[in-house]
PDB file of N, CA and C and ligand atoms in Angstrom:
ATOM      1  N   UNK K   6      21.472  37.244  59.130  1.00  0.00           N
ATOM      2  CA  UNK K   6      21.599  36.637  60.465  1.00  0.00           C
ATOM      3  C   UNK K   6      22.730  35.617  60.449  1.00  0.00           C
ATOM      4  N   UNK K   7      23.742  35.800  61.218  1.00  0.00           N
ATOM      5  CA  UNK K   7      25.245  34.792  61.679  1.00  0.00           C
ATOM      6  C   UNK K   7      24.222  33.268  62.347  1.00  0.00           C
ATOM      7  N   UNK K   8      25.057  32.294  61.617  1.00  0.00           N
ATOM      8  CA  UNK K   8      24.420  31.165  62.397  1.00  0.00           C
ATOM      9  C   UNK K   8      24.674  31.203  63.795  1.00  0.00           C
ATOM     10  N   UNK K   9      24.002  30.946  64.931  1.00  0.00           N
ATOM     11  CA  UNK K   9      24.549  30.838  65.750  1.00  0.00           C
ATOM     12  C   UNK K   9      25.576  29.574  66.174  1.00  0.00           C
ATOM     13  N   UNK K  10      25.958  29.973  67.126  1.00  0.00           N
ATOM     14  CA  UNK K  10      27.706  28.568  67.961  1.00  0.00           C
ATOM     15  C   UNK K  10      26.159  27.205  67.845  1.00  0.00           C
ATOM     16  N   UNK K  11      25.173  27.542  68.739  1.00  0.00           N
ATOM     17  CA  UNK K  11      24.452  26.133  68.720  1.00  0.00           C
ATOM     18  C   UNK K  11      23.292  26.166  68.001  1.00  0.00           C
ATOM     19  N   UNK K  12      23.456  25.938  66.817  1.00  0.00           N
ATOM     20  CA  UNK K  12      22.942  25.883  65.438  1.00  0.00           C
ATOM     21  C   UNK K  12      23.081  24.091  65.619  1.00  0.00           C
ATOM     22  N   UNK K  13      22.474  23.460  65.729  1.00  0.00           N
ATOM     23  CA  UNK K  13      22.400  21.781  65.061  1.00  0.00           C
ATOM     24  C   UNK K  13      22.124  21.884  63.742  1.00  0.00           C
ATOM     25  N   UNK K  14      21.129  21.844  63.503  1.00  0.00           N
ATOM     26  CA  UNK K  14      20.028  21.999  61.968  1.00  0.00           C
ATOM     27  C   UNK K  14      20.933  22.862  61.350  1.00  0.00           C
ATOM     28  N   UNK K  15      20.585  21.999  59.594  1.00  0.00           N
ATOM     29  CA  UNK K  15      20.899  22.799  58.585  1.00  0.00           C
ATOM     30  C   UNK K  15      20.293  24.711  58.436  1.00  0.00           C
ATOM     31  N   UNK K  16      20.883  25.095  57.982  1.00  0.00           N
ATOM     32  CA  UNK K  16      20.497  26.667  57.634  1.00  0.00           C
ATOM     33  C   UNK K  16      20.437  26.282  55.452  1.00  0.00           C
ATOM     34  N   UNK K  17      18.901  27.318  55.413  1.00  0.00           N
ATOM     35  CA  UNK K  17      19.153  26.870  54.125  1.00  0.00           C
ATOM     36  C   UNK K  17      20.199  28.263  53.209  1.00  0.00           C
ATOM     37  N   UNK K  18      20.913  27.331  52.464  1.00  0.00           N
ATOM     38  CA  UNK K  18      21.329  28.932  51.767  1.00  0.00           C
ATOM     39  C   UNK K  18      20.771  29.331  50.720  1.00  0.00           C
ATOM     40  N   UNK K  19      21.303  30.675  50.654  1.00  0.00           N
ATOM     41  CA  UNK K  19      20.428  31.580  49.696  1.00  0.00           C
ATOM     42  C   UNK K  19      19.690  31.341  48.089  1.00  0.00           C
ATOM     43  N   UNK K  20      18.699  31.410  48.072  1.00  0.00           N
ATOM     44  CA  UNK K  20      18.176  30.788  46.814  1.00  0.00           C
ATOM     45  C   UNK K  20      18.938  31.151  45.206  1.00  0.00           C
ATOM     46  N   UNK K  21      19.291  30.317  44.592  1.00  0.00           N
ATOM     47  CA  UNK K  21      20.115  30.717  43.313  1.00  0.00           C
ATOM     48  C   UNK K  21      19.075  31.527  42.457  1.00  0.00           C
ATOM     49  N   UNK K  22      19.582  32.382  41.718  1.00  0.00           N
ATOM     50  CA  UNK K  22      18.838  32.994  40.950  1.00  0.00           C
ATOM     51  C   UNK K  22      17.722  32.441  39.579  1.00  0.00           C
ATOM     52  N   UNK K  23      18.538  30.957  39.524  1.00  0.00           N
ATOM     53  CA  UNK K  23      17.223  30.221  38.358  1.00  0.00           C
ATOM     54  C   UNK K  23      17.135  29.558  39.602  1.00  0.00           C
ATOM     55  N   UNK K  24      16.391  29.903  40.990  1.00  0.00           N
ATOM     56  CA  UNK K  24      16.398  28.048  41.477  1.00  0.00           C
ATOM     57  C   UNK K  24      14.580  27.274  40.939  1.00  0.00           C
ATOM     58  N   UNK K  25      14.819  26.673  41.229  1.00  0.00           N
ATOM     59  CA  UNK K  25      13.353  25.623  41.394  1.00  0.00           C
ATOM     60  C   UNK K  25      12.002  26.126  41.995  1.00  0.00           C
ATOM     61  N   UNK K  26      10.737  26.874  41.248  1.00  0.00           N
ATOM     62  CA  UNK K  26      10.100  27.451  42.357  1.00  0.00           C
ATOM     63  C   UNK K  26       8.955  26.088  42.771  1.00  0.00           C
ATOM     64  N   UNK K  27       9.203  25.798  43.989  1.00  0.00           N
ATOM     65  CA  UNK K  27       8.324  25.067  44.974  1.00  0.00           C
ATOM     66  C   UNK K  27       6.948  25.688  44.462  1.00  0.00           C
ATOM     67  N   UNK K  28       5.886  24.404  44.422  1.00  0.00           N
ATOM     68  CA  UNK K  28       4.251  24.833  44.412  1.00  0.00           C
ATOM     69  C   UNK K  28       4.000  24.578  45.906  1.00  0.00           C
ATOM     70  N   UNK K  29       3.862  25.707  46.731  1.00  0.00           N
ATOM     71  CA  UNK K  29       4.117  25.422  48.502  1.00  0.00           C
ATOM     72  C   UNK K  29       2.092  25.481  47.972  1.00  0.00           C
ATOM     73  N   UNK K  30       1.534  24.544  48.632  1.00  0.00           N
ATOM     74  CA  UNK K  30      -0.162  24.499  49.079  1.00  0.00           C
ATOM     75  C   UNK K  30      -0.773  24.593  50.716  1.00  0.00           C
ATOM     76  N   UNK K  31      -1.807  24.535  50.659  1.00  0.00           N
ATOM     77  CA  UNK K  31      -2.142  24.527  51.741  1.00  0.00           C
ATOM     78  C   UNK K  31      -2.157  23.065  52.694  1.00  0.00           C
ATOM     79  N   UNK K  32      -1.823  22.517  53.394  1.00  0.00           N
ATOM     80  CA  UNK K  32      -1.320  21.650  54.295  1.00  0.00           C
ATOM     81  C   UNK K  32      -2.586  20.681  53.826  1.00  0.00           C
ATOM     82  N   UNK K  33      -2.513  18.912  53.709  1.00  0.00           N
ATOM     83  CA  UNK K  33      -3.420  18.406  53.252  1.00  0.00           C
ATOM     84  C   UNK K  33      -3.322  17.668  54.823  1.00  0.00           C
ATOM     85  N   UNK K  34      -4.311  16.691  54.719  1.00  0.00           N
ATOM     86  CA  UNK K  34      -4.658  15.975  55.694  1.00  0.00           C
ATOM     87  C   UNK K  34      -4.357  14.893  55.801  1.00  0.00           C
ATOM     88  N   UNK K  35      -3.255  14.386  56.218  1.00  0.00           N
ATOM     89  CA  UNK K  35      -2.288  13.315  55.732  1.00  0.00           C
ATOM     90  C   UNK K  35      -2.828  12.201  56.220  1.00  0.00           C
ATOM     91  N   UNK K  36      -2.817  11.063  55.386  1.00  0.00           N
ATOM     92  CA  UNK K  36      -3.544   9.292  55.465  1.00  0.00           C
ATOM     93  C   UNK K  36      -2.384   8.848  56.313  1.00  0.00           C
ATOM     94  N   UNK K  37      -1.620   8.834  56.320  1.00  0.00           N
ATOM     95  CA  UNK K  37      -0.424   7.296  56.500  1.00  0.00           C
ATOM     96  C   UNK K  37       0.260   8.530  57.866  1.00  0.00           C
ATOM     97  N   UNK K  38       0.896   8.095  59.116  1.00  0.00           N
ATOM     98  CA  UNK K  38       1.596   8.572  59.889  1.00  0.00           C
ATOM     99  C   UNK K  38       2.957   9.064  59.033  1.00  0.00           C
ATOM    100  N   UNK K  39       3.079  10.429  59.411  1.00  0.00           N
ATOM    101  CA  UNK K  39       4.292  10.787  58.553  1.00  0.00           C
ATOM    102  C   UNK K  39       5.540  11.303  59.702  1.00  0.00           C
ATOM    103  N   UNK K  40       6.647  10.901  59.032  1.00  0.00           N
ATOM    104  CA  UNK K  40       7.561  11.141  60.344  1.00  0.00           C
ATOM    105  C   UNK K  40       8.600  12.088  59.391  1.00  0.00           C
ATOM    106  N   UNK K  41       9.206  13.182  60.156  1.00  0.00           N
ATOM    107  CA  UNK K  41      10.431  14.107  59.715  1.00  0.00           C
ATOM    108  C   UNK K  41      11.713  13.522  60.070  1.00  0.00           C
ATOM    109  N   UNK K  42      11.907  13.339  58.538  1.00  0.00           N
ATOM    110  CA  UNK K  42      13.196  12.667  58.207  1.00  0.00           C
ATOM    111  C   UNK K  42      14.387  13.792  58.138  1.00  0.00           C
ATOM    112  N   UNK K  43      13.962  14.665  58.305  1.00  0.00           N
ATOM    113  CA  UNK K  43      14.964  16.225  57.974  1.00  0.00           C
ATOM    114  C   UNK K  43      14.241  17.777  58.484  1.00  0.00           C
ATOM    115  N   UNK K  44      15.279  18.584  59.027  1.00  0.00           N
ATOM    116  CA  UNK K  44      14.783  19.657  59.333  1.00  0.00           C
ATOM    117  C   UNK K  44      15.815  20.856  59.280  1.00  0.00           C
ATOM    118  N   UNK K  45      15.478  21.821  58.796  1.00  0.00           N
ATOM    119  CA  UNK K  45      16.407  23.294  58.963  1.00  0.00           C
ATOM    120  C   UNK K  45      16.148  23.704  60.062  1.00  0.00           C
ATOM    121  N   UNK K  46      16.901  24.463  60.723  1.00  0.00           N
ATOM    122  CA  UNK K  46      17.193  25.140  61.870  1.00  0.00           C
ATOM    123  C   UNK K  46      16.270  26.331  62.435  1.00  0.00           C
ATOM    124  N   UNK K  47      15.662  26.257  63.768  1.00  0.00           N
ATOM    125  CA  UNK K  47      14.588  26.901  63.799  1.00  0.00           C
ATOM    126  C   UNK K  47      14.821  28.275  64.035  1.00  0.00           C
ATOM    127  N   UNK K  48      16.236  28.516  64.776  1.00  0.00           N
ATOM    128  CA  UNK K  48      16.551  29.970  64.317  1.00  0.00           C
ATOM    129  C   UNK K  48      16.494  31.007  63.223  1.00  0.00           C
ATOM    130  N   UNK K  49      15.555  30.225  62.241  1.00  0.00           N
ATOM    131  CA  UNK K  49      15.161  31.023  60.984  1.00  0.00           C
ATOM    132  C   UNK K  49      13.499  31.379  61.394  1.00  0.00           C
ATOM    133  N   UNK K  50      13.239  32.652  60.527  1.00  0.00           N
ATOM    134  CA  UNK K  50      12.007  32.504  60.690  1.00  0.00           C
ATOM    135  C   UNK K  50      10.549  31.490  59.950  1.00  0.00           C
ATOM    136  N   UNK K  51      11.836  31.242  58.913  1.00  0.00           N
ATOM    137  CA  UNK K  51      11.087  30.091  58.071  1.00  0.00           C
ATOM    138  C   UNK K  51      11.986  28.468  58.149  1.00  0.00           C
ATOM    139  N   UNK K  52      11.325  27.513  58.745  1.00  0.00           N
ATOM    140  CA  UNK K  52      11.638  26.041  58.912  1.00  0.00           C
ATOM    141  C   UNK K  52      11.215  25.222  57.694  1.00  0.00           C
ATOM    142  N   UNK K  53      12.218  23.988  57.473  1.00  0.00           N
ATOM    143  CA  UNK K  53      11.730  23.262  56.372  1.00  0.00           C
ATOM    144  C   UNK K  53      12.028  22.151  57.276  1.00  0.00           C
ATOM    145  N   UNK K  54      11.030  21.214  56.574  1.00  0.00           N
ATOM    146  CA  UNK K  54      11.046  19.811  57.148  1.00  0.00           C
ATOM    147  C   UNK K  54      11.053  18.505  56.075  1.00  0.00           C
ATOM    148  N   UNK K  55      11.310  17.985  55.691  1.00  0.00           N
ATOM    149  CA  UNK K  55      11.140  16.685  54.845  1.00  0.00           C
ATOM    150  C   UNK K  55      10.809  15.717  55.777  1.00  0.00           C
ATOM    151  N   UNK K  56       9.025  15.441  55.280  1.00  0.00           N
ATOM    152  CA  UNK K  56       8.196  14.667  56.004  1.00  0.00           C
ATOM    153  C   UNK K  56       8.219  13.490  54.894  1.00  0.00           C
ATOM    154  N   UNK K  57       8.332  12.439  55.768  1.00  0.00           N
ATOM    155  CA  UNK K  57       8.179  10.849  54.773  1.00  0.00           C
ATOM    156  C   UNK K  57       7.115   9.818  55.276  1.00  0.00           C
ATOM    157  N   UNK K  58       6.062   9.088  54.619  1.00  0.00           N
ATOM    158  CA  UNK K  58       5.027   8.406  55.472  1.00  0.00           C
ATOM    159  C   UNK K  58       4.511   7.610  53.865  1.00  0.00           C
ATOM    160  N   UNK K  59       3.914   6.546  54.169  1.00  0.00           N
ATOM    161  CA  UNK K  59       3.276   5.888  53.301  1.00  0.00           C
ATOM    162  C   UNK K  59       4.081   5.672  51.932  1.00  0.00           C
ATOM    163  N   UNK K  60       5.265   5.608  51.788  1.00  0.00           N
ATOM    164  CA  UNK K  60       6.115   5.135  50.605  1.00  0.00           C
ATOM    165  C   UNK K  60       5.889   6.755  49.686  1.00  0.00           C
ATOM    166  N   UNK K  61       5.723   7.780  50.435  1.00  0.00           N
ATOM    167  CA  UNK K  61       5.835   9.191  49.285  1.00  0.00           C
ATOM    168  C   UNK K  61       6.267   9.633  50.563  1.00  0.00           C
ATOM    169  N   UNK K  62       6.484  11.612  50.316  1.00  0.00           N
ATOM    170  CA  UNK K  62       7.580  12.413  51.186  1.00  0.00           C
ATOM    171  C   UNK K  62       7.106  13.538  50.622  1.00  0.00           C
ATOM    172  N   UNK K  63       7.183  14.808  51.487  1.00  0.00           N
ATOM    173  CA  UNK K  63       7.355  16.100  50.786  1.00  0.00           C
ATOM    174  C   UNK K  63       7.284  16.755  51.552  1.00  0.00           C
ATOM    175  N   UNK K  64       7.556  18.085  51.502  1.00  0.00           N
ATOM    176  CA  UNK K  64       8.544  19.004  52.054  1.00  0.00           C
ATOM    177  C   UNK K  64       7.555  19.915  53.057  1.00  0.00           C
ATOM    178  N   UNK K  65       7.885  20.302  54.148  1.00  0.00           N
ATOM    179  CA  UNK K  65       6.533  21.271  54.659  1.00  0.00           C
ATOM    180  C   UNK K  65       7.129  22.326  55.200  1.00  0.00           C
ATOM    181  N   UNK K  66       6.499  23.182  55.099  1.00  0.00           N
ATOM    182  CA  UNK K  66       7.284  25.046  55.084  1.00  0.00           C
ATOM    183  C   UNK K  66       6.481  25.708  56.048  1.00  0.00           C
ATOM    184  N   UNK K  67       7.103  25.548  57.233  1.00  0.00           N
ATOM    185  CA  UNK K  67       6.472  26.784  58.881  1.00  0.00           C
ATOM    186  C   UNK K  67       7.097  28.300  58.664  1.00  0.00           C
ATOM    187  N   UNK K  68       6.129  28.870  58.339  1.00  0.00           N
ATOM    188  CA  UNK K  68       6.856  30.412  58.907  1.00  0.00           C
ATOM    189  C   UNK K  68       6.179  30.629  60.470  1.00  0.00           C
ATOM    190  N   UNK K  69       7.521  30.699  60.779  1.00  0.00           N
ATOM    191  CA  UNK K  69       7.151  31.368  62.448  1.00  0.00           C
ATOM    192  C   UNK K  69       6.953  32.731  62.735  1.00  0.00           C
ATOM    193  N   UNK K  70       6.028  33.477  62.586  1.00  0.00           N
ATOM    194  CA  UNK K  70       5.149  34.575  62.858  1.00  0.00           C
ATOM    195  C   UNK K  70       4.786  34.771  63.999  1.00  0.00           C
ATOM    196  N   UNK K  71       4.946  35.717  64.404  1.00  0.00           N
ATOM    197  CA  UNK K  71       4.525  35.808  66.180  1.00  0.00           C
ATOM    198  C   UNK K  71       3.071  36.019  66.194  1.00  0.00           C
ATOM    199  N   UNK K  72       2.263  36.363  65.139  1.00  0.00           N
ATOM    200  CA  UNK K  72       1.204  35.772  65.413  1.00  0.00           C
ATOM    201  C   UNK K  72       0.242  34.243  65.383  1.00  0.00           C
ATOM    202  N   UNK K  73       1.546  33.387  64.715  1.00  0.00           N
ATOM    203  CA  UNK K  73       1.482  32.040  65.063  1.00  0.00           C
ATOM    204  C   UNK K  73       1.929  31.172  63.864  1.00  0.00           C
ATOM    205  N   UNK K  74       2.166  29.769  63.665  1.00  0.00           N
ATOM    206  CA  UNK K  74       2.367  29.354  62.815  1.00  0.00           C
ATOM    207  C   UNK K  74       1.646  29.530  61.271  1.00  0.00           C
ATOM    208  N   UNK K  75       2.194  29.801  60.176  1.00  0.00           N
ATOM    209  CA  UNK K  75       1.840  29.419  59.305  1.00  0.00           C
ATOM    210  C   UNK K  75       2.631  28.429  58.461  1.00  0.00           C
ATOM    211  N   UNK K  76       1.260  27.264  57.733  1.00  0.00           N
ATOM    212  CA  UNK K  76       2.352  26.188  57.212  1.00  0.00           C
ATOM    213  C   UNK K  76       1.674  25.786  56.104  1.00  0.00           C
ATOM    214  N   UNK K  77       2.699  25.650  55.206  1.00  0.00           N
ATOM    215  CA  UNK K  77       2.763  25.042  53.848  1.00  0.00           C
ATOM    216  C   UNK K  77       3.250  24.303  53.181  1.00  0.00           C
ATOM    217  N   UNK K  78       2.815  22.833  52.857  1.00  0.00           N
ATOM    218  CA  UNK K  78       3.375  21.630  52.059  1.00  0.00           C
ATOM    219  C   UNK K  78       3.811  21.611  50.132  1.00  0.00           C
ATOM    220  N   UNK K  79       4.194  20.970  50.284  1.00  0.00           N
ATOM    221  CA  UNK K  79       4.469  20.971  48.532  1.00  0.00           C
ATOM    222  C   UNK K  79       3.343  19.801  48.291  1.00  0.00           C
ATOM    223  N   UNK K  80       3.392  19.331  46.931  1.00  0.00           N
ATOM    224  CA  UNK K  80       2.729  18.137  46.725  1.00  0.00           C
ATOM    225  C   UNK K  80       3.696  16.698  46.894  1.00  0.00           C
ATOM    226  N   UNK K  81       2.869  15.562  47.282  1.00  0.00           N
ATOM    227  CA  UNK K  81       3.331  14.325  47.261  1.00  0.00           C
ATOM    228  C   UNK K  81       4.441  13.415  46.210  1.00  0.00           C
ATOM    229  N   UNK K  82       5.636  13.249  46.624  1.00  0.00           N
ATOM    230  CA  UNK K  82       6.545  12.956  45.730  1.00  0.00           C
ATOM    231  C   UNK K  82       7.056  11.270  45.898  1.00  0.00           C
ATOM    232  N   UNK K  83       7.691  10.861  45.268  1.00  0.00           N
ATOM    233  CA  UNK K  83       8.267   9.743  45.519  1.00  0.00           C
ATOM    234  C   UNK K  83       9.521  10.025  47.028  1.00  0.00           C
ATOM    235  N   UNK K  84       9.705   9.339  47.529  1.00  0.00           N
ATOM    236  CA  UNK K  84      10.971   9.166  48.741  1.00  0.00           C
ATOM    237  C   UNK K  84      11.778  10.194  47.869  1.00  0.00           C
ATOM    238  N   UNK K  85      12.379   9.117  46.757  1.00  0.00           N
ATOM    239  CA  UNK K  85      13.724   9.513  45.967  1.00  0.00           C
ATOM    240  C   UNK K  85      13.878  11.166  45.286  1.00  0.00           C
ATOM    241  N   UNK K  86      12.763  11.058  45.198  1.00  0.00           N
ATOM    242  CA  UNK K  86      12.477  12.294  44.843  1.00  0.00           C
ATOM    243  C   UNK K  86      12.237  13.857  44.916  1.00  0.00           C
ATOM    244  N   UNK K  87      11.800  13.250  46.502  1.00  0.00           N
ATOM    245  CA  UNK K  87      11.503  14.197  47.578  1.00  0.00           C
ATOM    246  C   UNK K  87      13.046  14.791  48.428  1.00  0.00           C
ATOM    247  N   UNK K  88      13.834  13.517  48.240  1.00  0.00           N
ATOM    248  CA  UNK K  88      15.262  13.695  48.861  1.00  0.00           C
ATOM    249  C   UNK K  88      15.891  14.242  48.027  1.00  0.00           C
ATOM    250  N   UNK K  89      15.958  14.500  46.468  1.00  0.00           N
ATOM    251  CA  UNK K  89      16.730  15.071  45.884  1.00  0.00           C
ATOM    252  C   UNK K  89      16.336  16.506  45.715  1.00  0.00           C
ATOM    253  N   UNK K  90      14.815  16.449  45.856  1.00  0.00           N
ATOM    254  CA  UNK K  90      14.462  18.331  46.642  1.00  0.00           C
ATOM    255  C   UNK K  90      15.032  18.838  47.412  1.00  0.00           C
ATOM    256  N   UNK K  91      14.741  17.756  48.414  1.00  0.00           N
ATOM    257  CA  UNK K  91      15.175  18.272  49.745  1.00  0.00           C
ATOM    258  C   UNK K  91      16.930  18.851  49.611  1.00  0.00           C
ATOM    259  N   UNK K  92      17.761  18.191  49.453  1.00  0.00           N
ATOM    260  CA  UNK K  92      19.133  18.408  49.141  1.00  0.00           C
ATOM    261  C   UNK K  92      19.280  20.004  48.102  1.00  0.00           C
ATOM    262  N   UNK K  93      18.370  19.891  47.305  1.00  0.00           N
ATOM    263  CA  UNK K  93      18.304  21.436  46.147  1.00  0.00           C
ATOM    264  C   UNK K  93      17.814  22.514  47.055  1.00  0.00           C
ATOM    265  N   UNK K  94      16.636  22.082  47.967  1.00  0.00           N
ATOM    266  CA  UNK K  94      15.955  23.337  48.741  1.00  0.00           C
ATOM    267  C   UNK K  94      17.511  23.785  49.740  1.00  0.00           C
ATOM    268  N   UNK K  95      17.985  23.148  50.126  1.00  0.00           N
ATOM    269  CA  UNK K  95      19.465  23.183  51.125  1.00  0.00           C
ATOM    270  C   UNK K  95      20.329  23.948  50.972  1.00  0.00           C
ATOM    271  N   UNK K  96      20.542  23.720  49.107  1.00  0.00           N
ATOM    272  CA  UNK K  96      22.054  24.508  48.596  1.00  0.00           C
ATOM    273  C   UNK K  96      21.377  25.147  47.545  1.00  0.00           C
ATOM    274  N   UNK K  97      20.269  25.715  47.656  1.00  0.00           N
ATOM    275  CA  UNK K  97      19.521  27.247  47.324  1.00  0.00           C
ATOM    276  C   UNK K  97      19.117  26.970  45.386  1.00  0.00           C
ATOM    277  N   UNK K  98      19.129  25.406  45.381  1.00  0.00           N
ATOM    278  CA  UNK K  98      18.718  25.403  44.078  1.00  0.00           C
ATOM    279  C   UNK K  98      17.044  25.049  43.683  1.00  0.00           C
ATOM    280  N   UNK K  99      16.448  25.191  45.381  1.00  0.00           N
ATOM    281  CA  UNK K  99      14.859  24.998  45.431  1.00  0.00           C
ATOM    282  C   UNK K  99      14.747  25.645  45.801  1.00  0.00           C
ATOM    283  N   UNK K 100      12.881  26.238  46.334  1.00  0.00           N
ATOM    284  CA  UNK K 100      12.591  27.173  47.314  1.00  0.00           C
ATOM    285  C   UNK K 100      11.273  27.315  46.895  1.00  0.00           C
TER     286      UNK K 100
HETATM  287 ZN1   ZN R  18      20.359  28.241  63.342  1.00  0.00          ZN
END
């Protein structure tokens, strides 16, 4: 799929062949208000978000399915930590 002309959001690229495999879980029930500090472009069928709340961060994975959302978090990371995922999930050295 060509990005489209109004593409805002990152597109992630293609996963490297050693990349990082993500432990994606089932969505926990988050304590602290968490706000999205980052998002890929929803013209994919799969969205990433880097959610940050309570001094930790981590990554949450929507596949958009026309029979409806499905979504999956990683586990709880430091900020710093979570941002240097986030940046690897981007340029295909996570996933
Ligand atoms: Zn797009």
């Amino acid at each position: 799929m060509f990005p489209l002309d109004e593409c805002l959001s990152p597109h992630v690229a293609m996963a490297q062949r050693d990349h990082v495999r993500l432990d994606w879980r089932e969505p926990q029930r988050a304590l602290e208000r968490v706000q999205s500090r980052g998002w890929t472009c929803a013209c994919r069928a799969t969205v990433y978000e880097l959610c940050e709340g309570g001094g930790q961060a981590f990554i949450r994975r929507t596949l958009q399915l026309e029979t409806g959302h499905q979504i999956h978090e990683t586990h709880r990371w430091s900020i710093t930590e979570a941002r240097a995922t986030w940046t690897g999930l981007l340029s295909g050295r996570a996933r």
